Amino acid sequence: MKIFSAEQLYEADRITCEKQQISSTDLMERAAGQIFNWLNTRMQGAQVPIHIFCGIGNNGGDGLALGRMLINHGYKVEVYIANFTDKRSKCFLINYGRIKDVTKNWPKLMSGPDDFPEIHPDDIIVDALFGIGLTRAIEGWVKELVLHLNSSPAFKLAIDIPSGLSANGPVLDPEGVVRANHTLTFQTPKMAFFLPKSGQFVPYFEALDIGLDPQYLIETKPMASIVLKPEVKSFYRQRNKYSHKGDYGHLLMAGGNQGQMGAMVLSSQAALRTGCGLLTVHVPKCGLDILQTAVPEAMAQPDLEELTISDIPVNWSPTTVAVGMGMGTKAETAEAIKTLFAQTEQPMVIDADALNLISEHQNMFDSIPQGSILTPHPGELKRLVGEWTDDYDKIERVKQLCEKHQLIILVKGANTLVIGPGLIKINSTGNPGMATAGSGDVLSGMIGSLLAQGYEPIIAAIMGVYLHGSAGNMAATELGFEAVTASEISSRISESFLELFREEAPPQNSGSKE
Ligand SMILES: NC(=O)C1=CN([C@@H]2O[C@H](COP(=O)(O)OP(=O)(O)OC[C@H]3O[C@@H](n4cnc5c(N)ncnc54)[C@H](OP(=O)(O)O)[C@@H]3O)[C@@H](O)[C@H]2O)[C@@H](O)CC1
Ligand SMILES: [K+]
């Protein structure tokens, strides 16, 4: 599912009106009609007071049109207008006129806190103050209005986007954002819904189809897109009946040091469960027995050193390499990584301490094989790209690094981003239970395994992240968030593959975040 910027959505709006020969007020009628249908289906005429708070732009226009439709169907509605300026959009004015035609209870013009209504906890609040046209933080008494709404326990439904959030810009003032329980967004979700600082304001959303021009939506390059099951399923390659283990790649995994051998055990098990044909594990001598006992399927290649990694021989040409898990950052290890990069052309997975070493020796960037996948956790990412000011600055820094060195970098989080040259993919699986030790080692093993099997690097990254999140979801469903461990995620990798091919129930909530 594509994510468009506010600018692209305005353009889609314009082209739709032009091609379908409708006015923007007609489009607003369609949009408000979808919100009305959603509410009406759930409320079935219930006489719960609905308070609709409108701004003076088109988001306010949506609120007015919705108010009229609800009144026409006998609902108990109060409409309020935040009258903080004389400015009004054309569609707002048209709908302001239309609502006055259907009720004597005209919208109440609010010009300060004295006009704020009392809201009963069981009432419903509809937030139509600002939509994607927000250009600055909400200030003055309008911010007080937002605080007033947020102080109410009443259910809050945001139209298009919670007021105070920018569709694709940083959060300007976290206090001045409506804490909506649910957001009904038009056509496609907004970027803000998926990034940590703004996504917290959008616990649930649904995208309502308002019939924007399909050609525009198909042909326009989005700012990002969400990875859902059908896409991952389309990447999956069936196995040939006559294939053998040599057809599924030989992964070399290098890492571990004294006290951190568990990372390599987790990565190795995850790699094998994800399907690579052969796995060789390169560990310091002290890790040999641990690995051979915990992962009997893997071959082990001991380092010259007892406790750390000092050389990673690749003269036997592994299909691909995954390096860095629990590896430590000793000087001899840095040298081993430099040599590994110099001797390897094919893309590899670079994780954990290998990333920390690159951060310390920035000139190593130039020798990373193109197409490699970097899997930093937030701390490692900060060391790689420097301190960011907000989520968008973070994405921009990562994008630049990807472009400059032709790399794929993961930005891990509630919705992990896979960023590659010219592309941002937003993962849709995963849960807070996965914020646990070793979860990242499992992921690196999975991605390395997919890469070894011949999946393109970008596809290996997207698939690995999706399947890892899906395995984590299954673990959380069975165990609860707290009991999810990396081993539990790993043991459900098989389920995550099987789930790809499970029959879907007919969709009820097209864009639900959950
Ligand atoms: N495009 C589509 O696909 C469709 C869009 N539709 C709907 O239109 C919505 C977008 O409407 P919109 O462009 O009129 O913007 P909206 O957010 O209502 O308000 C902008 C006004 O607020 C003002 N303003 C901004 N920030 C402010 C602040 N902090 N404090 C005070 N004022 C502030 C700003 O003033 P300015 O910045 O110009 O000074 C301007 O006057 C969209 O979200 C959706 O609901 C659907 O109906 C149909 C399909
Ligand atoms: K809104």
Coordinates of C-alpha atoms and ligand atoms in Angstrom, one line a residue:
M1 CA 0.0 0.0 0.0
K2 CA 1.4 3.3 -1.1
I3 CA 1.9 6.4 1.1
F4 CA 1.6 9.7 -0.5
S5 CA 2.7 13.1 0.7
A6 CA 0.2 15.9 1.4
E7 CA 1.3 17.6 -1.8
Q8 CA 0.7 14.4 -3.8
L9 CA -2.8 14.0 -2.2
Y10 CA -3.7 17.5 -3.2
E11 CA -2.6 16.7 -6.7
A12 CA -4.6 13.5 -6.7
D13 CA -7.6 15.5 -5.5
R14 CA -7.2 18.0 -8.3
I15 CA -6.7 15.3 -11.0
T16 CA -9.7 13.3 -9.7
C17 CA -12.0 16.3 -9.9
E18 CA -10.7 17.1 -13.4
K19 CA -11.0 13.5 -14.8
Q20 CA -14.2 12.6 -13.1
Q21 CA -15.7 16.0 -13.9
I22 CA -16.8 16.6 -10.3
S23 CA -16.2 19.6 -8.1
S24 CA -14.0 19.5 -5.0
T25 CA -17.3 19.9 -3.0
D26 CA -18.5 16.7 -4.6
L27 CA -15.3 14.9 -3.6
M28 CA -15.8 16.2 0.0
E29 CA -19.3 14.9 -0.1
R30 CA -18.0 11.5 -1.1
A31 CA -15.3 11.6 1.7
A32 CA -17.8 12.7 4.4
G33 CA -20.2 10.1 3.1
Q34 CA -17.6 7.4 3.8
I35 CA -17.1 8.6 7.3
F36 CA -20.9 8.8 7.8
N37 CA -21.3 5.2 6.6
W38 CA -18.6 4.0 8.9
L39 CA -20.3 5.7 11.9
N40 CA -23.8 4.8 10.9
T41 CA -22.9 1.1 10.5
R42 CA -21.6 1.0 14.0
M43 CA -24.1 3.3 15.7
Q44 CA -27.3 2.1 14.0
G45 CA -29.1 5.3 15.0
A46 CA -28.0 5.2 18.7
Q47 CA -28.7 8.6 20.4
V48 CA -25.2 9.1 21.7
P49 CA -24.4 12.8 21.6
I50 CA -21.8 13.5 18.9
H51 CA -19.7 16.7 19.1
I52 CA -18.1 17.7 15.9
F53 CA -15.3 20.2 16.2
C54 CA -14.5 21.9 12.8
G55 CA -11.7 24.1 11.7
I56 CA -12.1 26.6 8.8
G57 CA -10.4 24.6 6.1
N58 CA -11.5 21.5 4.2
N59 CA -11.1 19.3 7.2
G60 CA -13.7 21.5 8.8
G61 CA -15.7 21.2 5.7
D62 CA -15.7 17.4 6.0
G63 CA -16.9 17.8 9.6
L64 CA -19.8 20.1 8.5
A65 CA -20.8 17.7 5.7
L66 CA -20.6 14.7 8.2
G67 CA -22.7 16.7 10.7
R68 CA -25.4 17.4 8.0
M69 CA -25.6 13.7 7.1
L70 CA -25.8 12.6 10.7
I71 CA -28.6 15.2 11.4
N72 CA -30.4 14.0 8.3
H73 CA -30.4 10.5 9.7
G74 CA -31.7 11.6 13.1
Y75 CA -28.5 11.5 15.1
K76 CA -28.0 13.8 18.1
V77 CA -25.3 16.2 16.8
E78 CA -23.6 19.4 18.0
V79 CA -21.3 21.2 15.6
Y80 CA -18.7 23.7 16.7
I81 CA -16.5 25.9 14.6
A82 CA -13.1 27.1 15.9
N83 CA -13.6 30.7 14.7
F84 CA -10.0 31.8 15.1
T85 CA -9.8 33.7 11.8
D86 CA -12.0 35.1 9.1
K87 CA -10.3 32.9 6.5
R88 CA -12.5 30.0 5.2
S89 CA -12.0 27.5 2.4
K90 CA -14.6 27.4 -0.4
C91 CA -15.8 23.9 0.4
F92 CA -16.1 24.9 4.1
L93 CA -18.4 27.8 3.2
I94 CA -20.5 25.7 0.9
N95 CA -21.0 23.1 3.6
Y96 CA -21.6 25.7 6.3
G97 CA -24.5 26.9 4.1
R98 CA -25.8 23.4 3.6
I99 CA -25.9 22.4 7.2
K100 CA -27.9 25.5 8.1
D101 CA -30.5 24.3 5.6
V102 CA -31.1 21.1 7.5
T103 CA -31.2 22.2 11.1
K104 CA -32.2 25.2 13.3
N105 CA -29.4 24.1 15.6
W106 CA -26.7 26.0 13.7
P107 CA -23.0 25.3 14.3
K108 CA -21.7 27.2 17.3
L109 CA -18.9 29.6 16.6
M110 CA -16.3 29.4 19.3
S111 CA -13.9 32.3 19.9
G112 CA -12.3 31.3 23.2
P113 CA -12.3 28.9 26.2
D114 CA -15.6 30.3 27.4
D115 CA -17.2 28.7 24.4
F116 CA -15.8 25.2 25.1
P117 CA -18.7 22.8 25.7
E118 CA -18.9 20.3 28.4
I119 CA -18.5 16.8 27.1
H120 CA -19.9 13.7 28.9
P121 CA -17.5 10.8 29.1
D122 CA -19.9 8.6 27.1
D123 CA -20.3 11.2 24.2
I124 CA -18.4 11.0 21.0
I125 CA -16.0 13.6 19.8
V126 CA -15.2 14.1 16.1
D127 CA -12.0 15.9 15.4
A128 CA -12.3 17.9 12.2
L129 CA -10.1 20.9 13.2
F130 CA -7.1 20.5 11.0
G131 CA -6.3 17.9 8.3
I132 CA -3.3 17.6 6.0
G133 CA -3.3 21.4 5.5
L134 CA -1.6 22.0 8.9
T135 CA 1.3 24.4 8.4
R136 CA 2.4 25.2 11.9
A137 CA 1.8 24.2 15.5
I138 CA -1.6 24.9 17.0
E139 CA -1.4 27.9 19.3
G140 CA -3.4 30.1 21.6
W141 CA -6.9 29.2 22.6
V142 CA -7.2 26.6 19.8
K143 CA -4.4 24.7 21.5
E144 CA -6.4 25.0 24.7
L145 CA -9.3 23.5 22.8
V146 CA -7.2 20.6 21.9
L147 CA -6.2 20.2 25.6
H148 CA -9.9 20.4 26.5
L149 CA -10.7 17.6 24.1
N150 CA -7.8 15.5 25.3
S151 CA -8.8 15.9 28.9
S152 CA -12.1 14.2 28.1
P153 CA -12.4 10.4 28.3
A154 CA -15.0 10.5 25.5
F155 CA -14.2 8.5 22.4
K156 CA -12.4 10.7 19.9
L157 CA -12.6 10.0 16.2
A158 CA -10.2 12.0 13.9
I159 CA -11.1 12.8 10.4
D160 CA -8.2 12.2 8.0
I161 CA -5.5 12.8 10.6
P162 CA -5.5 13.8 14.3
S163 CA -5.4 17.6 14.3
G164 CA -2.0 19.0 15.1
L165 CA -0.1 16.2 13.3
S166 CA 1.6 17.0 10.0
A167 CA 1.0 14.3 7.3
N168 CA 4.6 14.1 6.4
G169 CA 6.5 16.4 8.7
P170 CA 7.9 16.3 12.3
V171 CA 5.6 16.7 15.3
L172 CA 5.6 20.5 15.9
D173 CA 4.1 20.4 19.4
P174 CA 3.3 17.0 21.0
E175 CA 0.9 18.8 23.5
G176 CA -1.1 20.3 20.7
V177 CA -2.2 17.1 19.0
V178 CA -5.6 15.6 19.4
R179 CA -5.3 12.2 21.1
A180 CA -7.7 10.4 18.9
N181 CA -8.7 6.9 19.7
H182 CA -9.3 6.1 16.1
T183 CA -8.5 7.9 12.8
L184 CA -10.4 7.5 9.6
T185 CA -8.1 8.6 6.9
F186 CA -8.9 9.3 3.2
Q187 CA -7.6 6.9 0.5
T188 CA -4.2 6.1 1.9
P189 CA -2.5 6.3 5.3
K190 CA -0.1 9.2 6.0
M191 CA 3.6 8.8 6.7
A192 CA 3.1 10.2 10.2
F193 CA 1.1 7.1 11.2
F194 CA 4.2 4.9 11.0
L195 CA 7.0 6.9 12.6
P196 CA 7.7 6.7 16.4
K197 CA 7.2 10.4 17.4
S198 CA 3.9 10.8 15.4
G199 CA 2.7 7.2 15.2
Q200 CA 2.0 7.3 19.0
F201 CA -0.9 9.6 18.2
V202 CA -2.5 7.1 15.8
P203 CA -3.1 3.9 17.7
Y204 CA -5.7 2.7 15.2
F205 CA -6.6 3.9 11.8
E206 CA -8.6 2.8 8.7
A207 CA -8.1 4.1 5.2
L208 CA -11.4 4.9 3.5
D209 CA -11.6 4.7 -0.3
I210 CA -12.9 8.0 -1.7
G211 CA -12.3 7.1 -5.3
L212 CA -9.2 9.2 -6.1
D213 CA -8.0 8.7 -9.6
P214 CA -6.6 5.1 -9.9
Q215 CA -4.2 6.0 -12.6
Y216 CA -2.6 8.7 -10.5
L217 CA -2.4 6.3 -7.5
I218 CA -0.9 3.5 -9.6
E219 CA 1.6 5.6 -11.6
T220 CA 2.8 8.0 -9.0
K221 CA 6.0 7.1 -7.1
P222 CA 5.0 7.3 -3.4
M223 CA 7.2 8.6 -0.6
A224 CA 7.0 5.1 0.9
S225 CA 5.0 2.0 0.8
I226 CA 3.7 -0.5 3.4
V227 CA 4.7 -4.1 3.1
L228 CA 1.7 -6.4 3.4
K229 CA 1.3 -10.1 3.1
P230 CA 0.4 -10.3 -0.6
E231 CA 3.7 -8.5 -1.5
V232 CA 5.8 -10.9 0.6
K233 CA 3.9 -13.9 -0.7
S234 CA 4.7 -12.8 -4.3
F235 CA 8.4 -12.8 -3.5
Y236 CA 8.4 -16.3 -2.1
R237 CA 10.1 -18.8 -4.4
Q238 CA 8.7 -22.4 -4.5
R239 CA 11.3 -25.1 -4.0
N240 CA 12.1 -27.5 -6.8
K241 CA 11.3 -31.1 -6.1
Y242 CA 14.7 -32.2 -7.5
S243 CA 16.7 -29.5 -5.7
H244 CA 19.4 -30.3 -3.1
K245 CA 21.1 -28.4 -0.3
G246 CA 23.6 -26.9 -2.7
D247 CA 20.8 -25.0 -4.4
Y248 CA 19.9 -23.0 -1.3
G249 CA 23.2 -21.3 -0.7
H250 CA 26.1 -21.6 1.8
L251 CA 26.0 -18.8 4.4
L252 CA 29.0 -17.9 6.3
M253 CA 28.2 -16.3 9.6
A254 CA 31.0 -14.6 11.6
G255 CA 30.8 -13.2 15.1
G256 CA 30.7 -14.0 18.8
N257 CA 33.3 -13.4 21.5
Q258 CA 33.6 -14.6 25.0
G259 CA 30.4 -14.1 26.9
Q260 CA 28.4 -13.3 23.7
M261 CA 28.3 -16.6 21.9
G262 CA 24.5 -16.7 22.4
A263 CA 24.1 -14.1 19.6
M264 CA 25.7 -16.5 17.2
V265 CA 23.6 -19.4 18.4
L266 CA 20.4 -17.4 17.8
S267 CA 21.5 -16.1 14.4
S268 CA 22.6 -19.6 13.3
Q269 CA 19.4 -21.3 14.4
A270 CA 17.3 -18.5 12.7
A271 CA 19.3 -18.8 9.5
L272 CA 18.8 -22.6 9.2
R273 CA 15.1 -22.2 10.0
T274 CA 14.8 -19.7 7.2
G275 CA 16.1 -22.2 4.7
C276 CA 19.7 -21.8 3.7
G277 CA 21.2 -25.0 2.4
L278 CA 24.5 -24.9 4.3
L279 CA 25.8 -22.8 7.2
T280 CA 29.3 -22.3 8.3
V281 CA 29.8 -20.4 11.5
H282 CA 33.1 -18.6 12.2
V283 CA 33.6 -18.0 15.9
P284 CA 36.6 -17.6 18.3
K285 CA 38.0 -20.9 19.5
C286 CA 36.2 -20.5 22.8
G287 CA 32.8 -20.7 21.0
L288 CA 33.4 -23.8 19.0
D289 CA 31.9 -26.3 21.5
I290 CA 29.0 -24.0 22.2
L291 CA 28.1 -23.7 18.6
Q292 CA 28.6 -27.3 17.7
T293 CA 26.5 -28.4 20.6
A294 CA 23.7 -25.8 20.3
V295 CA 23.5 -25.9 16.5
P296 CA 24.6 -29.3 15.3
E297 CA 23.4 -28.6 11.7
A298 CA 26.1 -25.9 11.3
M299 CA 29.7 -26.4 10.4
A300 CA 32.1 -24.5 12.5
Q301 CA 35.3 -22.7 11.4
P302 CA 37.4 -21.6 14.4
D303 CA 39.3 -18.3 14.5
L304 CA 43.0 -18.3 15.1
E305 CA 42.3 -16.5 18.4
E306 CA 40.8 -18.1 21.5
L307 CA 38.5 -15.2 22.6
T308 CA 38.0 -12.8 19.7
I309 CA 37.7 -12.8 16.0
S310 CA 41.0 -11.9 14.2
D311 CA 40.5 -13.3 10.7
I312 CA 37.5 -14.4 8.6
P313 CA 38.8 -16.7 5.8
V314 CA 36.5 -16.6 2.7
N315 CA 38.8 -18.4 0.3
W316 CA 36.3 -21.2 0.0
S317 CA 33.7 -18.7 -1.5
P318 CA 30.6 -18.8 0.6
T319 CA 27.5 -17.7 -1.2
T320 CA 27.1 -14.8 1.2
V321 CA 28.3 -13.6 4.6
A322 CA 26.5 -12.3 7.7
V323 CA 28.9 -10.6 10.1
G324 CA 28.9 -8.8 13.4
M325 CA 26.6 -10.6 15.9
G326 CA 28.1 -10.4 19.4
M327 CA 31.5 -9.9 17.8
G328 CA 33.1 -7.3 20.0
T329 CA 35.1 -4.3 18.7
K330 CA 38.8 -5.2 19.3
A331 CA 41.4 -3.8 16.9
E332 CA 42.2 -7.2 15.4
T333 CA 38.5 -7.7 14.7
A334 CA 38.4 -4.4 12.9
E335 CA 41.3 -5.6 10.7
A336 CA 39.4 -8.9 10.1
I337 CA 36.4 -7.0 8.9
K338 CA 38.5 -4.7 6.6
T339 CA 40.0 -7.8 5.0
L340 CA 36.6 -9.4 4.7
F341 CA 35.3 -6.4 2.8
A342 CA 38.3 -6.3 0.6
Q343 CA 37.9 -9.9 -0.4
T344 CA 34.2 -10.0 -0.9
E345 CA 32.2 -8.6 -3.8
Q346 CA 28.7 -10.0 -3.1
P347 CA 26.3 -8.2 -0.8
M348 CA 26.4 -9.3 2.8
V349 CA 24.5 -8.7 6.1
I350 CA 26.3 -6.4 8.5
D351 CA 25.1 -6.2 12.0
A352 CA 25.9 -5.1 15.6
D353 CA 29.6 -4.8 16.4
A354 CA 30.6 -4.8 12.7
L355 CA 28.5 -1.7 12.4
N356 CA 30.1 -0.2 15.5
L357 CA 33.5 -0.8 14.0
I358 CA 32.4 0.9 10.7
S359 CA 31.2 3.9 12.8
E360 CA 34.6 4.1 14.4
H361 CA 36.4 3.8 11.1
Q362 CA 34.2 5.7 8.6
N363 CA 36.6 5.0 5.7
M364 CA 35.4 1.4 5.9
F365 CA 32.1 2.6 4.3
D366 CA 33.8 2.8 0.9
S367 CA 34.8 -0.9 0.9
I368 CA 31.4 -2.4 2.0
P369 CA 30.2 -4.5 -0.9
Q370 CA 27.3 -2.7 -2.8
G371 CA 23.9 -4.0 -2.0
S372 CA 24.8 -5.0 1.5
I373 CA 22.2 -4.9 4.2
L374 CA 23.0 -3.0 7.4
T375 CA 20.8 -4.0 10.4
P376 CA 21.6 -1.5 13.2
H377 CA 19.5 -1.1 16.3
P378 CA 18.7 2.5 17.2
G379 CA 21.9 3.0 19.2
E380 CA 24.0 1.6 16.4
L381 CA 22.2 3.7 13.8
K382 CA 22.9 6.8 15.7
R383 CA 26.6 6.0 15.7
L384 CA 26.4 5.4 12.0
V385 CA 24.5 8.5 10.8
G386 CA 24.9 10.9 13.8
E387 CA 22.3 12.4 16.1
W388 CA 19.0 13.3 14.3
T389 CA 16.6 16.0 15.1
D390 CA 13.4 14.1 14.3
D391 CA 12.1 11.1 12.5
Y392 CA 12.3 12.7 9.0
D393 CA 15.9 13.9 9.6
K394 CA 16.7 10.4 10.6
I395 CA 15.2 9.0 7.4
E396 CA 17.0 11.7 5.3
R397 CA 20.4 10.8 6.8
V398 CA 19.8 7.1 6.2
K399 CA 18.6 7.8 2.6
Q400 CA 21.8 9.7 1.9
L401 CA 24.0 7.0 3.2
C402 CA 22.1 4.4 1.2
E403 CA 22.5 6.5 -2.0
K404 CA 26.1 7.3 -1.5
H405 CA 27.3 3.7 -0.9
Q406 CA 24.4 1.8 -2.6
L407 CA 23.4 0.1 0.6
I408 CA 20.2 -1.1 2.2
I409 CA 19.7 0.0 5.8
L410 CA 17.1 -1.0 8.3
V411 CA 15.6 1.6 10.7
K412 CA 14.2 -0.7 13.4
G413 CA 11.2 0.3 15.4
A414 CA 7.5 -0.5 15.8
N415 CA 7.3 -0.2 12.0
T416 CA 10.7 -1.1 10.8
L417 CA 11.7 0.8 7.7
V418 CA 13.8 -0.9 5.0
I419 CA 15.5 2.0 3.2
G420 CA 17.4 1.4 -0.1
P421 CA 18.5 3.7 -2.9
G422 CA 15.3 5.4 -4.0
L423 CA 12.9 3.4 -1.9
I424 CA 11.4 3.3 1.6
K425 CA 9.4 0.2 2.7
I426 CA 7.4 0.2 5.9
N427 CA 7.0 -3.1 7.6
S428 CA 3.5 -4.0 9.0
T429 CA 4.3 -6.9 11.3
G430 CA 5.8 -7.0 14.8
N431 CA 4.9 -6.0 18.3
P432 CA 6.4 -4.5 21.5
G433 CA 7.2 -7.9 22.9
M434 CA 10.0 -8.2 20.3
A435 CA 11.9 -5.4 22.0
T436 CA 14.0 -8.1 23.7
A437 CA 17.7 -9.3 23.8
G438 CA 18.7 -11.3 20.7
S439 CA 15.7 -10.4 18.6
G440 CA 18.0 -8.5 16.2
D441 CA 20.4 -11.6 16.0
V442 CA 17.5 -13.7 14.8
L443 CA 16.6 -11.1 12.2
S444 CA 20.2 -10.9 10.8
G445 CA 20.3 -14.7 10.6
M446 CA 17.0 -14.7 8.7
I447 CA 18.1 -12.0 6.2
G448 CA 21.5 -13.7 5.7
S449 CA 19.7 -17.0 5.0
L450 CA 17.4 -15.4 2.4
L451 CA 20.4 -13.7 0.8
A452 CA 22.2 -17.0 0.6
Q453 CA 19.2 -18.6 -1.1
G454 CA 19.5 -16.1 -3.9
Y455 CA 16.8 -13.5 -3.1
E456 CA 17.8 -10.0 -4.2
P457 CA 19.2 -8.0 -1.3
I458 CA 16.2 -5.6 -1.1
I459 CA 13.8 -8.5 -1.2
A460 CA 15.8 -10.5 1.4
A461 CA 15.6 -7.5 3.7
I462 CA 11.9 -6.8 3.2
M463 CA 11.0 -10.5 3.5
G464 CA 13.2 -11.1 6.5
V465 CA 11.8 -8.1 8.4
Y466 CA 8.2 -9.1 7.6
L467 CA 8.6 -12.8 8.5
H468 CA 10.5 -11.9 11.7
G469 CA 7.7 -9.6 12.7
S470 CA 5.1 -12.2 11.8
A471 CA 6.9 -14.9 13.9
G472 CA 7.1 -12.4 16.8
N473 CA 3.3 -11.7 16.4
M474 CA 2.6 -15.4 16.8
A475 CA 4.9 -15.7 19.8
A476 CA 3.1 -12.7 21.4
T477 CA -0.3 -14.2 20.7
E478 CA 0.6 -17.4 22.4
L479 CA 2.8 -16.0 25.2
G480 CA 2.0 -12.4 25.8
F481 CA 4.4 -9.5 25.2
E482 CA 6.6 -10.0 28.2
A483 CA 7.4 -13.7 27.6
V484 CA 8.5 -13.2 24.0
T485 CA 12.2 -14.1 23.8
A486 CA 14.5 -14.2 20.8
S487 CA 14.4 -18.1 20.9
E488 CA 10.6 -18.0 20.9
I489 CA 10.6 -15.7 17.8
S490 CA 13.0 -18.1 16.1
S491 CA 11.0 -21.2 16.9
R492 CA 8.0 -19.6 15.1
I493 CA 9.9 -18.8 11.8
S494 CA 8.3 -21.9 10.3
E495 CA 4.8 -20.7 11.3
S496 CA 5.6 -17.3 9.7
F497 CA 6.3 -19.0 6.3
L498 CA 3.2 -21.1 6.6
E499 CA 1.1 -18.1 7.5
L500 CA 2.0 -16.5 4.2
F501 CA -0.2 -19.1 2.5
R502 CA -3.0 -19.2 4.9
E503 CA -6.4 -18.3 3.5
E504 CA -7.5 -14.8 4.4
A505 CA -10.9 -14.0 6.0
P506 CA -12.7 -11.4 3.8
P507 CA -11.2 -8.0 4.7
Q508 CA -13.3 -6.0 7.2
N509 CA -11.0 -3.1 8.0
S510 CA -9.0 -2.2 5.0
G511 CA -6.2 -0.1 6.5
S512 CA -6.2 -1.2 10.2
K513 CA -2.8 -0.8 11.7
E514 CA -3.2 -3.9 13.9
Ligands
LIG1 N1 -6.9 16.2 -0.7 C1 -7.8 15.2 -0.6 O1 -7.6 14.2 -1.1 C2 -9.1 15.5 0.1 C3 -9.1 16.3 1.2 N2 -10.1 16.4 2.0 C4 -10.0 17.1 3.3 O2 -9.3 18.3 3.2 C5 -8.3 18.4 4.2 C6 -7.3 19.4 3.8 O3 -7.9 20.6 3.8 P1 -7.1 22.0 3.8 O4 -6.1 21.9 2.7 O5 -8.1 23.0 3.6 O6 -6.4 22.0 5.2 P2 -7.0 22.0 6.7 O7 -6.0 21.1 7.4 O8 -8.4 21.7 6.8 O9 -6.8 23.5 7.2 C7 -6.0 24.4 6.6 C8 -6.3 25.8 7.1 O10 -5.9 25.9 8.4 C9 -4.9 26.9 8.5 N3 -3.9 26.4 9.4 C10 -3.0 25.5 9.2 N4 -2.3 25.2 10.3 C11 -2.8 26.1 11.2 C12 -2.5 26.3 12.6 N5 -1.6 25.6 13.2 N6 -3.2 27.2 13.3 C13 -4.1 27.9 12.7 N7 -4.5 27.8 11.4 C14 -3.8 26.9 10.7 C15 -4.5 27.2 7.1 O11 -4.1 28.5 7.0 P3 -2.7 29.0 6.4 O12 -1.7 28.0 6.8 O13 -2.9 29.0 5.0 O14 -2.5 30.3 7.1 C16 -5.7 26.9 6.3 O15 -6.6 28.0 6.3 C17 -7.9 16.9 4.3 O16 -7.2 16.7 5.5 C18 -9.2 16.3 4.2 O17 -9.8 16.3 5.5 C19 -11.4 15.8 1.6 O18 -12.4 16.6 1.9 C20 -11.5 15.4 0.2 C21 -10.3 14.8 -0.4
K2 K -8.6 16.2 12.0

